[in-house]
Coordinates of C-alpha atoms in Angstrom, one line a residue:
M139 CA 0.0 0.0 0.0
V140 CA 2.9 2.4 0.7
H141 CA 4.2 1.7 -2.8
K142 CA 0.8 2.5 -4.4
V143 CA 0.3 5.7 -2.4
L144 CA 3.8 7.0 -3.2
E145 CA 3.5 6.1 -6.8
E146 CA 0.3 8.2 -7.1
F147 CA 1.8 11.0 -5.0
W148 CA 4.9 11.5 -7.1
G149 CA 3.0 10.9 -10.3
R150 CA 1.2 14.2 -9.4
V151 CA 4.0 16.1 -7.8
Q152 CA 7.0 14.9 -9.8
T153 CA 9.7 17.3 -8.4
Q154 CA 11.0 18.3 -5.0
S155 CA 10.6 22.0 -6.0
A156 CA 6.9 21.4 -6.5
L157 CA 6.7 19.7 -3.1
K158 CA 8.4 22.7 -1.5
A159 CA 6.0 25.1 -3.2
M160 CA 3.1 23.4 -1.4
S161 CA 2.0 24.4 2.1
A162 CA 1.8 21.9 4.9
D163 CA -2.0 21.8 4.6
E164 CA -1.7 21.2 0.8
R165 CA 0.7 18.4 1.2
T166 CA -1.5 16.7 3.8
L167 CA -4.6 17.1 1.6
L168 CA -2.9 15.7 -1.5
L169 CA -1.4 12.8 0.5
G170 CA -4.9 12.0 1.8
E171 CA -6.2 11.9 -1.7
C172 CA -3.4 9.6 -2.7
I173 CA -4.2 7.3 0.2
E174 CA -7.8 7.2 -0.8
H175 CA -6.7 6.2 -4.3
G176 CA -4.5 3.5 -2.9
L177 CA -7.4 2.2 -0.8
T178 CA -9.9 2.1 -3.7
K179 CA -9.9 -1.6 -4.1
A180 CA -10.1 -2.3 -0.3
S181 CA -12.9 0.3 0.1
A182 CA -15.0 -1.6 -2.5
M183 CA -14.8 -4.7 -0.3
V184 CA -16.1 -3.2 2.9
R185 CA -19.1 -5.2 4.1
T186 CA -19.1 -4.8 7.9
R187 CA -18.4 -2.3 10.6
W188 CA -15.2 -4.3 11.3
D189 CA -14.1 -3.9 7.7
A190 CA -14.8 -0.1 7.9
A191 CA -12.9 0.2 11.2
Y192 CA -9.9 -1.7 9.8
L193 CA -9.9 0.5 6.7
E194 CA -9.9 3.6 8.8
T195 CA -7.0 2.3 10.8
Q196 CA -5.0 1.7 7.6
R197 CA -5.9 5.2 6.4
Q198 CA -4.6 6.8 9.6
R199 CA -1.5 4.6 9.7
L200 CA -0.5 5.6 6.2
L201 CA -1.0 9.3 6.9
T202 CA 0.9 9.1 10.2
L203 CA 3.7 7.2 8.4
L204 CA 4.0 9.2 5.2
L205 CA 3.8 12.8 6.4
P206 CA 7.1 12.5 8.3
W207 CA 8.5 10.8 5.2
L208 CA 7.7 13.9 3.1
T209 CA 9.7 15.9 5.6
I210 CA 12.7 13.8 4.8
E211 CA 12.1 14.2 1.0
L212 CA 12.0 18.0 1.5
A213 CA 15.4 18.0 3.2
R214 CA 17.2 16.2 0.4
P215 CA 19.3 17.9 -2.4
P216 CA 17.1 18.9 -5.4
F217 CA 15.6 16.0 -7.4
R218 CA 12.8 15.0 -9.8
V219 CA 11.2 11.6 -10.0
E220 CA 12.0 10.0 -13.3
L221 CA 10.2 6.7 -12.9
S222 CA 8.2 5.0 -10.2
E223 CA 7.2 1.3 -9.9
K224 CA 8.7 0.6 -13.3
N225 CA 8.8 -2.9 -14.8
F226 CA 11.9 -4.0 -16.8
D227 CA 11.4 -7.3 -18.6
D228 CA 13.9 -9.7 -20.0
V229 CA 16.9 -8.2 -18.2
A230 CA 20.1 -10.2 -18.7
I231 CA 22.4 -11.1 -15.8
G232 CA 24.9 -13.8 -16.7
P233 CA 22.9 -16.6 -18.4
L234 CA 19.6 -15.6 -16.7
R235 CA 16.9 -13.4 -18.1
L236 CA 14.9 -11.7 -15.4
N237 CA 11.8 -9.5 -15.0
V238 CA 12.3 -6.8 -12.4
R239 CA 10.4 -3.9 -10.9
V240 CA 12.2 -0.8 -9.7
D241 CA 10.5 1.1 -7.0
R242 CA 11.8 4.6 -8.0
V243 CA 14.6 6.5 -9.8
D244 CA 15.3 10.1 -9.0
V245 CA 17.3 12.5 -11.3
T246 CA 19.7 14.7 -9.3
E247 CA 22.0 17.5 -10.3
S248 CA 25.6 17.4 -9.3
L249 CA 28.5 19.8 -9.7
A250 CA 31.7 18.6 -11.4
E251 CA 35.2 19.7 -10.4
D252 CA 35.3 22.1 -13.4
G253 CA 32.1 23.8 -12.2
S254 CA 29.8 22.2 -14.9
E255 CA 26.5 20.6 -13.9
S256 CA 25.6 17.1 -14.8
E257 CA 22.7 14.8 -14.1
G258 CA 22.9 11.6 -12.1
R259 CA 20.4 9.1 -10.9
V260 CA 19.6 7.8 -7.4
I261 CA 17.8 4.4 -7.3
L262 CA 15.5 3.9 -4.3
D263 CA 14.1 0.8 -2.8
Y264 CA 11.2 1.3 -0.4
K265 CA 11.4 -0.7 2.8
T266 CA 8.9 -0.6 5.6
G267 CA 10.9 -3.1 7.7
E268 CA 14.6 -3.2 8.7
A269 CA 17.1 -2.9 5.9
K270 CA 20.8 -2.1 5.9
P271 CA 23.3 -1.4 3.1
G272 CA 25.6 -4.1 4.5
Q273 CA 23.1 -6.6 3.1
W274 CA 24.4 -5.8 -0.4
L275 CA 27.9 -6.8 0.4
S276 CA 29.9 -10.2 0.2
D277 CA 29.8 -12.7 -2.6
R278 CA 26.4 -13.9 -1.4
P279 CA 24.4 -10.7 -0.6
D280 CA 21.3 -11.0 1.5
A281 CA 19.5 -8.3 -0.4
P282 CA 20.6 -8.3 -4.0
Q283 CA 17.8 -6.3 -5.5
L284 CA 19.3 -2.8 -5.4
P285 CA 22.7 -4.1 -6.6
L286 CA 20.9 -5.8 -9.5
Y287 CA 19.1 -2.5 -10.4
A288 CA 22.4 -0.6 -10.3
V289 CA 24.1 -3.2 -12.6
I290 CA 21.4 -3.1 -15.2
S291 CA 21.1 0.7 -15.2
D292 CA 22.5 2.4 -18.3
K293 CA 22.6 5.8 -16.6
L294 CA 25.3 7.5 -14.5
L295 CA 24.4 6.7 -10.9
D296 CA 24.9 9.2 -8.0
G297 CA 23.5 6.8 -5.4
V298 CA 21.6 3.7 -4.4
A299 CA 19.6 3.7 -1.2
F300 CA 17.0 2.0 0.9
A301 CA 14.1 4.4 1.5
Q302 CA 13.3 3.2 5.0
I303 CA 9.7 4.3 5.6
R304 CA 9.2 3.1 9.1
A305 CA 8.3 4.9 12.3
G306 CA 11.0 6.0 14.6
K307 CA 14.7 7.0 14.4
N308 CA 15.5 4.7 11.5
M309 CA 13.2 6.5 9.0
G310 CA 15.3 7.9 6.2
L311 CA 17.5 7.3 3.2
Q312 CA 20.6 5.1 3.7
G313 CA 22.9 3.7 1.0
F314 CA 25.9 4.3 -1.1
Q315 CA 26.7 7.5 -2.9
A316 CA 29.1 8.7 -5.6
M317 CA 30.0 11.9 -3.8
D318 CA 29.2 13.7 -0.5
G319 CA 25.8 15.3 -0.2
V320 CA 23.8 13.0 -2.5
L321 CA 22.2 11.2 0.5
P322 CA 21.3 12.7 3.8
K323 CA 22.5 9.6 5.6
W324 CA 25.5 7.8 4.1
A325 CA 26.5 4.3 4.8
S326 CA 29.7 3.9 6.8
N327 CA 30.4 0.5 5.3
Q328 CA 30.9 1.9 1.8
K329 CA 34.5 1.0 1.1
L330 CA 34.7 1.5 -2.7
A331 CA 33.8 4.3 -5.0
L332 CA 30.3 3.8 -6.3
G333 CA 31.5 2.9 -9.8
E334 CA 33.9 0.3 -8.4
Q335 CA 31.2 -1.1 -6.2
I336 CA 28.8 -1.5 -9.1
A337 CA 31.5 -3.3 -11.0
D338 CA 32.0 -5.7 -8.1
W339 CA 28.2 -6.3 -7.8
R340 CA 28.2 -7.2 -11.5
R341 CA 30.9 -9.8 -10.8
V342 CA 29.0 -11.2 -7.8
L343 CA 25.6 -11.4 -9.5
T344 CA 27.0 -12.8 -12.7
Q345 CA 28.7 -15.5 -10.7
L346 CA 25.5 -16.3 -8.7
A347 CA 23.4 -16.4 -11.9
G348 CA 25.9 -18.8 -13.5
D349 CA 25.9 -21.0 -10.5
F350 CA 22.1 -21.1 -10.4
S351 CA 21.9 -21.8 -14.1
E352 CA 24.3 -24.6 -14.0
G353 CA 22.7 -26.2 -10.9
R354 CA 25.6 -25.7 -8.6
A355 CA 24.4 -26.4 -5.0
T356 CA 27.4 -27.1 -3.0
V357 CA 26.7 -27.2 0.8
S358 CA 28.4 -24.1 2.1
P359 CA 26.6 -22.4 5.0
K360 CA 27.0 -18.6 4.9
N361 CA 26.3 -18.1 8.6

């Protein structure tokens, strides 16, 4: 449901500058409309007072969760949303062909050493539970989705990040970045430059795809 609401919201707003131009009341009103849009199917299934009460609980939960999230979006460097909930079919990784769905890609502006401006992309993966960038590392990563999205991207990437949409102190963006200032909260376990890290992810994922395709299943506990 969080995915549906944010897809609708950014489909209407599109840029951070447009978000900043809205008053707090306007943001709340629009978010409420997007929540109603996301709950359309569920609303049609209400048959009892219990159903109605459950739906109202979800409505309030989404509003309480996503209003603070918009505050985090407002504090980021300027961006526009290029795509949201986008399917990419028949993606090649090693011998495998995969269908994937990317949560969101933002376009950011960065300043080169010579003073010229260039556009980069930040790939975001929405998470309502616990997620850490360390899950992308090692030759057997626990969360390979974002590394896969980074590897198949044909654009210059400024960052890859978990968008942690969860109540409390852990709400925020956390991931790897190409330069300082791309993400509000950088990951301390980023050891390589982003381009080098993506090259390593390509090596890891290609190896895993090859092992899977060839039926390699050697017993080798990770933990």
